[in-house]
CSV table of C-alpha atoms and ligand atoms in Angstrom, one decimal:
chain,number,residue,atom,x,y,z
V,1,MET,CA,40.5,15.1,-9.9
V,2,THR,CA,38.3,18.1,-9.2
V,3,GLU,CA,38.9,20.6,-6.8
V,4,ALA,CA,36.1,19.3,-4.7
V,5,ASN,CA,37.6,15.8,-4.5
V,6,GLU,CA,41.1,17.1,-3.6
V,7,LYS,CA,40.0,19.2,-0.7
V,8,PRO,CA,39.2,16.3,1.6
V,9,GLY,CA,42.8,14.7,0.7
V,10,CYS,CA,44.6,17.8,1.6
V,11,LEU,CA,42.8,18.2,4.7
V,12,SER,CA,43.3,14.6,5.7
V,13,ILE,CA,47.0,15.3,5.6
V,14,LEU,CA,46.6,17.9,8.2
V,15,PHE,CA,43.9,16.0,10.0
V,16,PRO,CA,44.3,12.3,9.7
V,17,PHE,CA,41.3,11.4,11.6
V,18,LEU,CA,39.3,12.6,8.4
V,19,ASN,CA,40.5,9.6,6.6
V,20,ARG,CA,39.0,7.0,8.9
V,21,SER,CA,36.1,5.0,7.6
V,22,GLN,CA,32.6,5.6,8.7
V,23,GLU,CA,32.5,2.3,10.6
V,24,GLU,CA,35.6,3.4,12.5
V,25,THR,CA,34.2,6.7,13.4
V,26,THR,CA,31.0,5.1,14.5
V,27,SER,CA,32.7,2.7,17.0
V,28,GLU,CA,34.8,5.6,18.4
V,29,GLU,CA,31.6,7.5,19.0
V,30,LEU,CA,30.1,4.7,21.2
V,31,PRO,CA,30.0,5.9,24.7
V,32,TYR,CA,31.7,2.8,26.3
V,33,ARG,CA,34.6,3.2,28.8
V,34,LEU,CA,36.4,0.7,30.9
V,35,ARG,CA,35.2,0.7,34.5
V,36,ASP,CA,37.8,1.6,37.2
V,37,ASP,CA,35.8,-0.4,39.8
V,38,PHE,CA,35.1,-3.8,38.0
V,39,LEU,CA,35.5,-5.2,41.5
V,40,SER,CA,34.4,-3.2,44.5
V,41,PRO,CA,37.1,-3.0,47.3
V,42,ALA,CA,35.3,-5.6,49.4
V,43,GLU,CA,35.0,-7.8,46.3
V,44,PHE,CA,38.7,-7.4,45.3
V,45,SER,CA,39.8,-7.9,48.8
V,46,PHE,CA,37.8,-11.2,49.1
V,47,PHE,CA,39.0,-12.2,45.7
V,48,LYS,CA,42.7,-12.1,46.6
V,49,VAL,CA,42.0,-14.2,49.8
V,50,LEU,CA,40.0,-16.6,48.0
V,51,SER,CA,42.5,-17.2,45.2
V,52,SER,CA,45.2,-17.8,47.9
V,53,VAL,CA,43.2,-20.5,49.7
V,54,VAL,CA,41.6,-22.4,46.7
V,55,GLY,CA,45.0,-22.9,44.8
V,56,PRO,CA,45.4,-24.2,41.2
V,57,GLN,CA,42.7,-26.7,41.7
V,58,LEU,CA,39.9,-24.2,41.4
V,59,THR,CA,39.3,-21.3,39.3
V,60,ILE,CA,37.3,-18.2,40.5
V,61,GLN,CA,35.0,-16.4,38.1
V,62,SER,CA,33.7,-12.9,39.1
V,63,LYS,CA,30.0,-11.6,38.5
V,64,VAL,CA,28.6,-14.5,36.5
V,65,ARG,CA,25.2,-14.1,35.3
V,66,LEU,CA,22.7,-16.8,36.6
V,67,ALA,CA,21.5,-17.6,33.3
V,68,ASP,CA,25.0,-18.6,32.2
V,69,ILE,CA,25.3,-20.9,35.2
V,70,PHE,CA,21.8,-22.4,35.3
V,71,PHE,CA,19.1,-23.4,32.6
V,72,VAL,CA,15.5,-23.8,32.9
V,73,ALA,CA,14.8,-27.7,32.6
V,74,ARG,CA,11.4,-27.4,31.0
V,75,PRO,CA,11.5,-24.2,29.0
V,76,ASN,CA,8.1,-24.5,27.5
V,77,GLU,CA,6.3,-25.0,30.7
V,78,ASN,CA,8.4,-22.4,32.5
V,79,ARG,CA,8.7,-19.4,30.1
V,80,SER,CA,8.8,-16.8,32.9
V,81,TYR,CA,11.7,-18.6,34.6
V,82,PHE,CA,14.4,-17.6,32.2
V,83,GLY,CA,13.6,-13.9,32.8
V,84,LYS,CA,14.2,-14.4,36.6
V,85,ILE,CA,17.7,-15.4,36.1
V,86,SER,CA,18.6,-13.3,33.1
V,87,GLN,CA,19.4,-10.1,34.8
V,88,LYS,CA,20.9,-11.4,38.2
V,89,HIS,CA,24.5,-12.3,38.9
V,90,LEU,CA,26.5,-14.3,41.4
V,91,ASP,CA,29.4,-12.4,42.9
V,92,PHE,CA,31.7,-15.3,42.4
V,93,LEU,CA,31.5,-18.9,40.7
V,94,VAL,CA,34.2,-21.2,41.8
V,95,CYS,CA,35.0,-23.8,38.9
V,96,ASP,CA,37.0,-27.0,38.7
V,97,SER,CA,40.2,-25.8,36.9
V,98,VAL,CA,40.3,-29.0,34.8
V,99,THR,CA,36.8,-29.2,33.6
V,100,MET,CA,35.3,-25.7,34.4
V,101,GLN,CA,32.4,-27.3,36.0
V,102,PRO,CA,30.9,-25.1,38.7
V,103,VAL,CA,31.8,-26.4,42.1
V,104,PHE,CA,30.2,-23.7,44.2
V,105,GLY,CA,29.1,-20.0,44.4
V,106,VAL,CA,29.8,-17.2,46.6
V,107,GLU,CA,27.8,-14.2,47.5
V,108,LEU,CA,29.1,-11.4,49.7
V,109,ASP,CA,26.5,-10.0,51.9
V,110,ASP,CA,27.0,-6.2,52.2
V,111,SER,CA,24.8,-3.8,54.5
V,112,SER,CA,22.2,-3.8,51.5
V,113,HIS,CA,21.6,-7.5,52.3
V,114,ASN,CA,19.2,-6.3,55.0
V,115,ARG,CA,17.1,-4.1,52.8
V,116,ASN,CA,13.8,-5.7,51.8
V,117,SER,CA,14.3,-5.8,48.0
V,118,ARG,CA,17.8,-7.1,48.4
V,119,HIS,CA,16.7,-9.6,50.9
V,120,GLU,CA,14.1,-11.2,48.4
V,121,ARG,CA,16.8,-11.3,45.7
V,122,ASP,CA,19.2,-13.1,48.0
V,123,GLU,CA,16.6,-15.5,49.0
V,124,PHE,CA,15.7,-16.2,45.5
V,125,ILE,CA,19.3,-16.7,44.4
V,126,GLU,CA,19.7,-19.3,47.2
V,127,SER,CA,16.6,-21.2,46.2
V,128,VAL,CA,17.8,-21.2,42.6
V,129,CYS,CA,21.1,-22.7,43.7
V,130,LYS,CA,19.6,-25.2,46.0
V,131,ALA,CA,17.1,-26.4,43.2
V,132,ALA,CA,20.1,-26.9,40.8
V,133,GLY,CA,22.3,-28.5,43.4
V,134,LEU,CA,25.0,-25.8,43.6
V,135,THR,CA,26.3,-24.9,47.0
V,136,LEU,CA,26.2,-21.3,47.7
V,137,LEU,CA,28.5,-19.8,50.5
V,138,ARG,CA,27.3,-16.4,52.0
V,139,ILE,CA,30.0,-14.5,53.4
V,140,PRO,CA,29.6,-11.0,55.2
V,141,ALA,CA,31.4,-8.2,53.1
V,142,GLN,CA,34.4,-7.1,54.9
V,143,ARG,CA,37.2,-4.5,54.4
V,144,GLU,CA,39.7,-7.4,55.1
V,145,TYR,CA,39.0,-11.3,55.4
V,146,ASP,CA,40.5,-13.8,57.5
V,147,ALA,CA,42.3,-16.2,55.1
V,148,ARG,CA,42.0,-19.1,57.8
V,149,GLU,CA,38.3,-18.6,58.1
V,150,ILE,CA,37.8,-18.6,54.2
V,151,ALA,CA,40.0,-21.6,54.0
V,152,PHE,CA,37.8,-23.3,56.5
V,153,ARG,CA,34.7,-22.7,54.5
V,154,VAL,CA,36.3,-23.7,51.2
V,155,GLN,CA,38.1,-26.8,52.5
V,156,PRO,CA,35.3,-29.3,52.0
V,157,PHE,CA,35.4,-28.5,48.4
V,158,LEU,CA,39.1,-29.1,48.1
V,159,LYS,CA,39.0,-32.5,50.0
V,160,GLU,CA,35.9,-33.8,48.3
V,161,LYS,CA,37.1,-32.9,44.9
V,162,ALA,CA,36.8,-36.5,43.7
V,163,THR,CA,33.0,-36.6,44.6
V,164,LEU,CA,32.2,-33.1,43.1
V,165,SER,CA,31.4,-34.4,39.8
V,166,THR,CA,28.5,-36.3,41.0
V,167,ALA,CA,26.9,-33.1,42.6
V,168,PRO,CA,23.5,-33.6,44.2
V,169,SER,CA,20.8,-34.0,41.8
V,170,PRO,CA,18.2,-31.2,41.5
V,171,THR,CA,15.5,-31.3,43.9
V,172,GLN,CA,12.9,-31.3,41.1
V,173,PRO,CA,10.3,-34.2,41.7
V,174,GLN,CA,10.7,-36.9,39.0
V,175,PRO,CA,7.6,-37.6,36.9
V,176,GLN,CA,6.4,-41.2,37.6
V,177,VAL,CA,4.5,-41.6,34.5
V,178,GLN,CA,5.8,-43.1,31.4
V,179,PRO,CA,5.8,-40.6,28.5
V,180,GLN,CA,3.4,-41.2,25.5
V,181,THR,CA,4.1,-41.2,21.9
V,182,GLU,CA,2.1,-38.9,19.6
V,183,SER,CA,-0.2,-41.8,18.9
V,184,GLY,CA,-0.9,-42.3,22.6
V,185,ASN,CA,1.2,-45.5,23.0
V,186,PRO,CA,3.4,-45.8,26.1
V,187,VAL,CA,7.1,-45.7,25.1
V,188,SER,CA,8.5,-47.7,28.0
V,189,ALA,CA,12.0,-47.7,26.7
V,190,VAL,CA,12.4,-44.0,26.7
V,191,PRO,CA,14.3,-42.9,29.7
V,192,ILE,CA,13.6,-39.7,31.6
V,193,CYS,CA,16.5,-37.2,32.1
V,194,PRO,CA,17.3,-37.4,35.8
V,195,LYS,CA,18.4,-33.8,35.8
V,196,CYS,CA,15.6,-32.2,33.7
V,197,GLY,CA,12.7,-34.7,34.3
V,198,ILE,CA,11.8,-34.7,30.6
V,199,PRO,CA,11.7,-37.7,28.2
V,200,MET,CA,15.3,-38.1,26.6
V,201,VAL,CA,15.8,-38.4,22.7
V,202,LEU,CA,17.6,-40.8,20.7
V,203,ARG,CA,20.7,-39.8,19.2
V,204,THR,CA,23.5,-41.3,17.1
V,205,VAL,CA,27.2,-41.0,17.7
V,206,THR,CA,28.4,-39.1,14.6
V,207,ARG,CA,32.3,-39.5,15.2
V,208,GLY,CA,35.0,-41.6,16.6
V,209,ASP,CA,35.3,-45.3,17.7
V,210,HIS,CA,31.4,-45.5,18.6
V,211,LYS,CA,30.3,-43.9,15.3
V,212,GLY,CA,26.9,-45.1,14.4
V,213,LYS,CA,25.9,-46.3,18.0
V,214,GLN,CA,22.7,-45.0,19.4
V,215,PHE,CA,22.1,-43.5,23.0
V,216,TYR,CA,19.7,-41.4,24.8
V,217,GLY,CA,20.6,-37.6,25.3
V,218,CYS,CA,18.7,-34.9,27.0
V,219,LYS,CA,16.7,-32.4,24.9
V,220,ASN,CA,18.4,-29.8,26.7
V,221,TYR,CA,21.8,-30.7,25.3
V,222,PRO,CA,24.3,-28.9,25.5
V,223,SER,CA,22.9,-27.4,28.7
V,224,CYS,CA,22.3,-30.7,30.0
V,225,ARG,CA,24.8,-33.5,28.9
V,226,GLU,CA,23.0,-36.5,30.6
V,227,VAL,CA,23.1,-39.6,28.5
V,228,LYS,CA,21.7,-43.1,28.9
V,229,PRO,CA,22.3,-46.3,27.0
V,230,VAL,CA,19.9,-47.7,24.7
V,231,LYS,CA,18.6,-51.1,26.3
V,232,VAL,CA,18.5,-53.9,23.7
I,301,LIG,ZN1,18.5,-33.2,31.0
């Protein structure tokens, strides 16, 4: 071993950090730190009250990106629509604890709600929720929240839990025309996805008791899990 090789070894005894791999050093140099204000005081205060009123039936998620809640039904025709939801977040998304299906969203309106740019953003988010059939509760941001008032707003979702799985269909107009095959022949047997308004595709069950059985599924799977039976 040459002196040149020994030198770093000796130094590493005195300064153990010299022994760390390049990869470790690089990750240590990244400038990320944990935020101390993940939730603002108003958000945290609301979160605690909401947690106490929804109970174990529902689970609260904070700051959820719209693109993780919604998908664009016909992405090829609506390329610009993904960008509109890729940078925006809902303050809270409340999900069914068993299925984690979204049940309703919450936006806390602080004083910035009245600013023009904010107002536009808020209206857009409201339209997105409406189009996709997700109820959005708007609640004025406060230092403290009245648990009874919040419970009153949330109660319908707890009572009607049994019907939540059949959330209202999107308000998208459903095409009346039958899809055409590439040869131009009508394919009357191909159903239209009720959620996305596009022709469904024939799929085959690959596992379980129904293995080999065919059904129609949505092209947007797994974002859309609509299925229809094959009529024989
Ligand atoms: Zn679909």
